[in-house]
């Protein structure tokens, strides 16, 4: 009898497997999608990741998030309300949320997450972003209350960012500073689990079947690191990949004309710039007139036309993209080499000087852009030496150095950066412009007392018209009067796709909705 039951069970299992295979074939969609991308993540810890917004939201989420149109929406919080003075915010959590490890997510997990984030004695990279929070406590299993030190104009936008995503307290305890450095140390509540991470090579996302919004449509996403833009384009063209991230302008034009491939180009909220090292011990970068001269010596329209016309990218007319709350146009910095020469002479450098510009292929056409800028600076007497670095060197430069340490280790007077990824001016600008010692994201050691004061004022100004005027003034100062950097081009979110891809969507922060994407066989 026992043998008969064993045989029947084996037959039943075989039938199930055949049926499942037939159902999959009839379904007509691939179980695995291959996505090629130029750069890996630095760390899979939401409170410390600086790479981009492409991966972390696949593994983690928080009280709130952003939809595909960039709107703030409820995620783990199913509802919330604020006190009349907007100083206390109460979030009511869903009761069907689980971590990938199986742990049931409650408000106490959020409390542990914020305890880690708000610990100024052992700060995380984004601790300063949460400096407006006084307390964050669980009042019961499914109620989480945040009280503020002062009114916060963009509170909902801020709390929807990835630095506020919930962490498993057991993993905080177990891994400490190593949380997010390996696939094993990643335990979020997002739509995908991290099942493999061979740094610099491949990362695998597996659908989380117990995801509270429903399991993703595709079982597995394989993200392969392919640094060369042309190789990524060829991978989609030859069906070795289904999605290619960040293809070059030339490849975008070429691929768009092919059968079997489509190119997605949507407005992003980021830009390229060459940031100034205002504490340089080599070049006179502390002098505003010198930085003004450099900005006027650059022909942004010509550079964008030459390098980025295939993507439709244009010069930026502010220090933030139009999609960012608080944006105001203050005009593209004009190309005026004669004014640049005059400013250099007034600053005491009529014959120019030498400087070093760091650039990297991490950014689309970043090397070519720096080469053109160096040629243009020659016209006003500045001899620019280029230093092209790999991703590892680039990432290592943003490790909370003092000015002396930065100058000794790197010695760059200007360096390429991407700015963006945030939906509100306060979150975007305070972390890169404010001169507070705790602001580890002010990589160029910028220091302007009026800007600091305006940043503080903008963060608590609730009237939209008044608030926009504050950020317009900041843009005027940091583009024209006391330049923070040479701002260049607005960036598009560019992807080459197999025409078999369905439901592809990406928001302005360049976060793909991988949970709903699928690919026909």
XYZ file of C-alpha atoms in Angstrom, residues 9-483:
475
model
C 2.427 10.686 -5.486
C 5.243 10.548 -8.036
C 2.742 10.495 -10.904
C 0.867 13.405 -9.395
C 4.067 15.412 -9.084
C 5.048 14.607 -12.656
C 1.610 15.661 -13.894
C 1.892 18.902 -11.959
C 5.293 19.663 -13.462
C 4.052 18.956 -16.996
C 0.988 21.077 -16.401
C 3.068 23.923 -14.994
C 5.411 23.790 -17.981
C 2.515 23.816 -20.386
C 0.916 26.713 -18.548
C 4.169 28.652 -18.701
C 4.520 28.024 -22.429
C 0.913 28.966 -23.044
C 1.424 32.070 -20.970
C 4.084 33.109 -23.479
C 6.233 35.198 -21.125
C 9.822 34.702 -20.015
C 10.577 33.662 -16.441
C 13.754 35.735 -16.447
C 14.564 39.182 -17.835
C 18.147 40.335 -18.400
C 18.952 43.975 -17.669
C 22.404 45.358 -18.535
C 23.611 48.419 -16.660
C 26.836 50.394 -16.641
C 27.549 50.531 -12.918
C 27.010 48.400 -9.854
C 25.634 49.559 -6.515
C 28.015 50.718 -3.802
C 25.955 49.190 -0.981
C 22.430 47.795 -0.587
C 21.710 49.752 2.577
C 19.029 52.428 2.046
C 20.556 54.714 4.662
C 23.956 54.690 2.963
C 23.497 53.945 -0.750
C 24.661 56.762 -3.027
C 24.643 54.954 -6.376
C 21.158 55.796 -7.674
C 17.464 55.033 -7.134
C 17.324 52.049 -9.468
C 17.934 49.081 -7.173
C 17.136 49.888 -3.536
C 13.358 50.366 -4.181
C 13.220 46.860 -5.647
C 14.351 45.334 -2.348
C 13.012 47.763 0.224
C 10.160 50.181 0.754
C 8.819 52.423 3.475
C 5.807 54.232 4.825
C 5.377 56.140 1.576
C 6.867 55.946 -1.912
C 6.627 57.329 -5.411
C 4.449 56.075 -8.232
C 5.462 56.013 -11.889
C 4.335 59.626 -12.312
C 6.428 60.846 -9.389
C 3.512 61.300 -6.994
C 3.842 60.453 -3.299
C 1.674 57.424 -2.501
C 1.028 55.158 0.480
C 3.121 52.002 0.687
C 3.430 50.217 4.030
C 1.393 53.017 5.586
C -2.200 52.592 4.451
C -3.152 56.029 5.788
C -1.745 58.958 7.755
C -2.781 62.218 9.337
C -1.048 65.317 10.670
C -1.677 67.500 13.675
C -2.995 70.977 12.996
C 0.456 72.518 13.336
C 1.962 69.825 11.043
C 4.464 68.911 13.744
C 3.140 65.422 14.494
C 2.464 62.836 11.797
C 0.707 59.564 12.568
C 1.009 56.642 10.171
C -1.296 53.633 10.245
C 0.432 50.556 8.864
C -0.838 47.674 6.802
C -0.956 44.385 8.680
C 0.002 42.136 5.766
C 3.635 43.192 5.258
C 6.530 40.767 5.622
C 10.278 40.913 5.240
C 11.861 38.533 2.751
C 13.103 36.479 5.702
C 9.511 35.895 6.793
C 9.516 38.348 9.693
C 6.202 40.188 10.085
C 6.769 43.940 9.640
C 5.361 46.190 12.373
C 5.739 49.753 13.583
C 8.464 48.564 15.973
C 10.646 47.774 12.966
C 10.241 51.348 11.776
C 11.193 52.578 15.238
C 14.411 50.525 15.151
C 15.117 51.788 11.617
C 14.749 55.430 12.641
C 16.743 54.876 15.834
C 19.653 53.847 13.624
C 19.112 56.720 11.210
C 18.784 59.425 13.876
C 21.814 58.337 15.918
C 24.156 61.294 15.451
C 26.897 59.588 17.482
C 27.058 56.853 14.849
C 25.585 58.604 11.799
C 24.617 56.967 8.537
C 25.214 58.793 5.265
C 21.682 60.183 5.241
C 21.386 60.981 8.946
C 21.588 64.684 8.103
C 18.593 64.297 5.762
C 16.469 63.392 8.777
C 17.748 66.176 11.040
C 14.277 67.754 11.098
C 12.868 64.735 12.986
C 12.650 64.928 16.778
C 11.211 61.506 17.637
C 9.947 58.470 15.730
C 8.143 55.901 17.858
C 5.746 52.963 17.608
C 2.710 53.557 19.788
C 1.403 50.071 19.014
C 2.148 47.326 16.481
C 0.634 49.203 13.560
C 0.860 52.882 14.509
C 4.031 54.893 13.953
C 4.309 58.540 15.041
C 6.919 61.023 13.840
C 7.281 64.348 15.614
C 9.269 67.179 14.076
C 11.641 69.740 15.545
C 10.147 72.344 13.238
C 7.671 72.485 10.349
C 8.923 70.674 7.267
C 7.690 72.017 3.945
C 8.355 68.831 1.997
C 7.812 66.311 4.775
C 5.850 63.746 2.755
C 8.291 63.896 -0.168
C 11.204 63.440 2.240
C 9.749 60.505 4.134
C 9.032 58.748 0.820
C 12.758 58.648 -0.014
C 14.777 55.472 0.282
C 16.685 56.595 3.384
C 13.404 56.140 5.276
C 12.822 52.563 4.056
C 12.260 50.009 6.800
C 15.025 47.635 7.908
C 14.851 44.359 9.783
C 16.120 45.083 13.339
C 17.602 41.596 13.529
C 19.741 42.386 10.478
C 20.734 45.771 11.943
C 21.983 43.911 15.010
C 23.582 41.048 13.088
C 25.382 42.951 10.354
C 25.962 46.432 11.794
C 28.008 48.529 9.373
C 28.169 45.551 6.996
C 24.421 45.595 6.363
C 23.826 45.677 2.625
C 27.340 44.684 1.625
C 26.298 41.182 0.547
C 23.167 39.559 -0.814
C 22.783 37.666 2.465
C 22.611 40.907 4.460
C 19.681 42.310 2.446
C 16.242 41.791 3.984
C 13.610 44.234 2.874
C 9.880 44.313 2.278
C 10.061 45.179 -1.421
C 8.816 43.221 -4.434
C 12.112 41.375 -4.998
C 14.606 39.397 -2.920
C 18.342 39.686 -3.547
C 19.500 36.148 -4.255
C 22.941 36.800 -5.723
C 25.395 39.686 -5.853
C 28.760 39.180 -7.464
C 30.039 42.732 -7.247
C 30.938 44.300 -10.533
C 29.438 41.394 -12.451
C 25.863 40.357 -11.730
C 22.970 40.840 -9.320
C 19.849 38.665 -9.253
C 16.386 39.724 -8.145
C 13.864 36.991 -7.342
C 10.148 37.742 -7.108
C 8.927 37.905 -3.512
C 5.791 35.797 -3.610
C 4.540 37.216 -0.305
C 4.820 40.852 -1.391
C 1.879 42.785 0.011
C 1.001 44.387 -3.330
C 1.131 41.048 -5.121
C 3.994 39.009 -6.512
C 5.941 40.543 -9.438
C 4.934 39.389 -12.921
C 8.411 38.110 -13.776
C 10.062 35.515 -11.553
C 13.632 36.736 -11.939
C 15.499 39.866 -13.047
C 19.197 39.414 -13.820
C 21.170 42.662 -13.694
C 24.526 42.357 -15.444
C 27.233 45.001 -15.106
C 28.450 45.999 -18.569
C 30.500 49.217 -18.308
C 30.841 49.843 -22.056
C 27.859 51.688 -23.523
C 28.268 50.154 -26.958
C 28.366 46.654 -25.496
C 25.086 47.306 -23.671
C 23.467 48.502 -26.874
C 24.708 45.456 -28.783
C 23.384 43.171 -26.038
C 19.820 44.351 -26.682
C 20.313 44.480 -30.430
C 21.432 40.826 -30.472
C 18.799 39.689 -27.918
C 21.409 38.862 -25.278
C 19.622 41.326 -23.014
C 16.063 42.598 -22.779
C 16.769 46.007 -21.229
C 19.862 48.188 -21.598
C 20.371 51.092 -19.251
C 22.018 54.368 -20.249
C 22.850 53.843 -23.914
C 24.851 56.543 -25.675
C 23.222 59.239 -27.821
C 24.602 57.676 -31.024
C 23.390 54.209 -30.065
C 19.992 55.588 -29.061
C 19.496 57.040 -32.542
C 20.769 53.885 -34.241
C 18.724 51.452 -32.139
C 15.561 53.489 -32.479
C 15.662 52.868 -36.219
C 15.942 49.081 -35.870
C 13.176 46.521 -35.887
C 12.841 44.616 -32.636
C 14.200 47.393 -30.406
C 12.599 50.478 -28.897
C 14.268 53.347 -27.060
C 12.626 54.938 -24.042
C 13.631 58.566 -23.329
C 11.814 60.231 -20.449
C 12.474 63.373 -18.437
C 14.585 62.784 -15.361
C 15.160 64.971 -12.331
C 18.939 64.939 -12.543
C 21.716 66.825 -14.269
C 25.447 66.728 -14.879
C 27.742 69.313 -13.379
C 31.413 69.849 -12.691
C 31.586 70.691 -9.029
C 34.213 73.045 -7.661
C 36.571 72.105 -4.849
C 36.224 75.372 -2.977
C 38.923 74.291 -0.510
C 41.534 73.476 -3.161
C 45.132 74.019 -2.062
C 46.298 74.032 -5.669
C 44.092 76.384 -7.685
C 42.282 79.570 -6.566
C 38.884 77.901 -6.417
C 37.898 79.698 -3.224
C 37.539 82.957 -5.192
C 33.973 83.386 -6.518
C 35.136 85.428 -9.531
C 37.402 82.561 -10.637
C 34.503 80.123 -10.488
C 32.314 82.634 -12.324
C 34.925 82.904 -15.061
C 35.003 79.131 -15.533
C 31.214 79.021 -15.796
C 31.117 81.755 -18.452
C 33.899 80.056 -20.444
C 31.764 76.963 -21.132
C 29.473 76.797 -24.160
C 26.675 74.594 -22.818
C 24.472 74.864 -25.881
C 27.241 73.676 -28.189
C 28.218 70.846 -25.837
C 24.655 69.595 -25.497
C 24.089 69.778 -29.234
C 27.304 67.885 -29.968
C 27.153 65.256 -27.233
C 23.521 64.840 -26.264
C 21.268 65.817 -29.151
C 20.544 62.138 -29.807
C 18.933 61.953 -26.391
C 17.202 65.318 -26.561
C 19.147 66.604 -23.553
C 19.447 70.381 -23.157
C 21.358 72.823 -20.924
C 19.973 73.236 -17.422
C 18.596 76.656 -16.462
C 18.685 76.188 -12.698
C 20.319 73.971 -10.090
C 17.429 71.496 -10.224
C 15.205 69.940 -12.851
C 11.720 71.324 -13.622
C 10.142 68.232 -12.042
C 11.588 69.099 -8.623
C 9.225 70.912 -6.231
C 10.728 74.356 -5.660
C 12.170 74.724 -9.181
C 12.521 78.167 -10.746
C 14.367 79.018 -13.928
C 17.176 81.552 -13.571
C 18.421 81.059 -17.130
C 21.198 79.028 -18.703
C 24.587 80.515 -17.862
C 25.592 82.222 -21.135
C 28.782 81.506 -23.044
C 30.846 84.686 -22.678
C 34.616 84.089 -22.874
C 35.376 87.820 -22.865
C 33.542 88.269 -19.585
C 35.379 85.219 -18.281
C 38.750 86.792 -19.103
C 37.683 90.038 -17.422
C 36.655 88.186 -14.263
C 39.980 86.322 -14.139
C 41.874 89.594 -14.464
C 39.814 91.182 -11.671
C 40.535 88.160 -9.482
C 44.270 88.615 -10.020
C 44.794 85.886 -12.621
C 44.999 87.675 -15.998
C 47.242 84.925 -17.370
C 45.144 82.091 -16.004
C 46.423 79.164 -13.919
C 46.608 75.364 -13.865
C 43.900 73.109 -12.502
C 42.924 69.444 -12.468
C 39.519 68.172 -13.574
C 38.384 64.696 -12.589
C 35.956 62.931 -14.868
C 34.719 59.415 -15.437
C 32.794 57.291 -17.905
C 30.412 56.498 -15.046
C 28.407 59.413 -16.436
C 27.135 59.402 -20.003
C 29.746 61.166 -22.178
C 31.429 62.413 -19.021
C 34.924 62.050 -20.448
C 34.082 63.730 -23.750
C 32.360 66.600 -21.932
C 35.426 67.207 -19.775
C 37.667 67.181 -22.847
C 35.601 69.912 -24.490
C 35.514 71.981 -21.296
C 39.307 71.726 -21.022
C 39.673 73.064 -24.568
C 37.298 75.921 -23.842
C 39.160 76.851 -20.662
C 42.356 77.191 -22.699
C 40.719 80.126 -24.480
C 40.737 82.104 -21.221
C 44.221 81.016 -20.152
C 43.324 78.131 -17.821
C 45.361 74.997 -18.403
C 43.173 72.062 -17.356
C 44.688 68.638 -16.774
C 42.172 65.802 -17.005
C 42.205 62.829 -14.679
C 39.909 60.035 -15.887
C 39.053 57.599 -13.099
C 37.306 54.259 -12.846
C 34.169 53.651 -10.815
C 36.042 52.367 -7.760
C 38.169 55.505 -7.460
C 35.176 57.733 -8.116
C 33.114 56.073 -5.378
C 35.973 56.143 -2.872
C 36.204 59.931 -3.064
C 32.964 60.573 -1.185
C 33.931 59.117 2.182
C 33.582 62.081 4.565
C 37.041 63.529 4.002
C 38.228 66.787 5.490
C 39.467 69.361 2.950
C 43.092 68.539 3.767
C 42.469 64.802 3.426
C 40.620 65.270 0.127
C 43.344 67.488 -1.335
C 46.117 65.147 -0.253
C 44.421 61.996 -1.543
C 42.857 63.303 -4.765
C 43.874 66.899 -5.479
C 41.002 67.618 -7.872
C 39.991 71.249 -8.394
C 36.850 70.322 -10.318
C 35.092 66.986 -10.550
C 32.140 65.615 -12.449
C 29.026 64.806 -10.460
C 25.412 63.933 -11.010
C 22.861 65.903 -9.063
C 19.253 64.827 -8.692
C 17.267 61.833 -7.603
C 15.142 63.929 -5.251
C 11.691 65.336 -5.816
C 11.917 68.414 -3.592
C 14.389 71.276 -3.350
C 15.021 70.921 0.369
C 16.146 67.290 0.237
C 18.139 67.859 -2.952
C 19.949 71.052 -2.052
C 20.554 71.051 1.691
C 22.638 67.904 1.626
C 24.991 69.200 -1.083
C 25.104 72.950 -0.354
C 24.861 73.424 3.409
C 28.176 74.036 5.140
C 27.331 72.237 8.396
C 30.124 69.942 9.579
C 27.688 67.030 9.691
C 26.886 67.410 5.982
C 29.092 64.712 4.467
C 27.520 65.234 1.026
C 29.010 68.717 0.538
C 31.876 67.164 -1.395
C 33.344 70.446 -2.638
C 33.336 72.152 0.772
C 31.035 74.925 -0.418
C 30.390 77.601 2.197
C 28.039 80.531 1.729
C 26.329 82.031 4.780
C 23.378 83.424 2.806
C 22.778 80.067 1.137
C 22.871 78.307 4.523
C 20.327 80.766 5.890
C 18.065 80.407 2.854
C 18.238 76.613 3.000
C 17.121 76.678 6.620
C 14.338 79.115 5.805
C 13.119 77.188 2.760
C 12.818 73.990 4.774
C 10.235 75.509 7.127
C 8.413 77.923 4.812
C 4.945 76.513 4.167
C 3.742 79.161 1.680
C 4.575 77.838 -1.791
C 5.110 81.223 -3.481
C 7.428 82.433 -0.750
C 9.240 79.103 -0.696
C 9.798 79.112 -4.475
C 11.268 82.614 -4.231
C 13.740 81.359 -1.638
C 14.955 78.548 -3.876
C 15.119 80.883 -6.874
C 17.459 83.087 -4.859
C 19.603 80.061 -3.963
C 19.800 79.158 -7.647
C 20.848 82.720 -8.537
C 23.647 82.649 -5.978
C 24.969 79.171 -6.746
C 24.845 79.539 -10.537
C 25.980 83.139 -10.951
C 27.245 84.947 -7.849
C 29.116 82.302 -5.873
C 29.053 79.248 -8.163
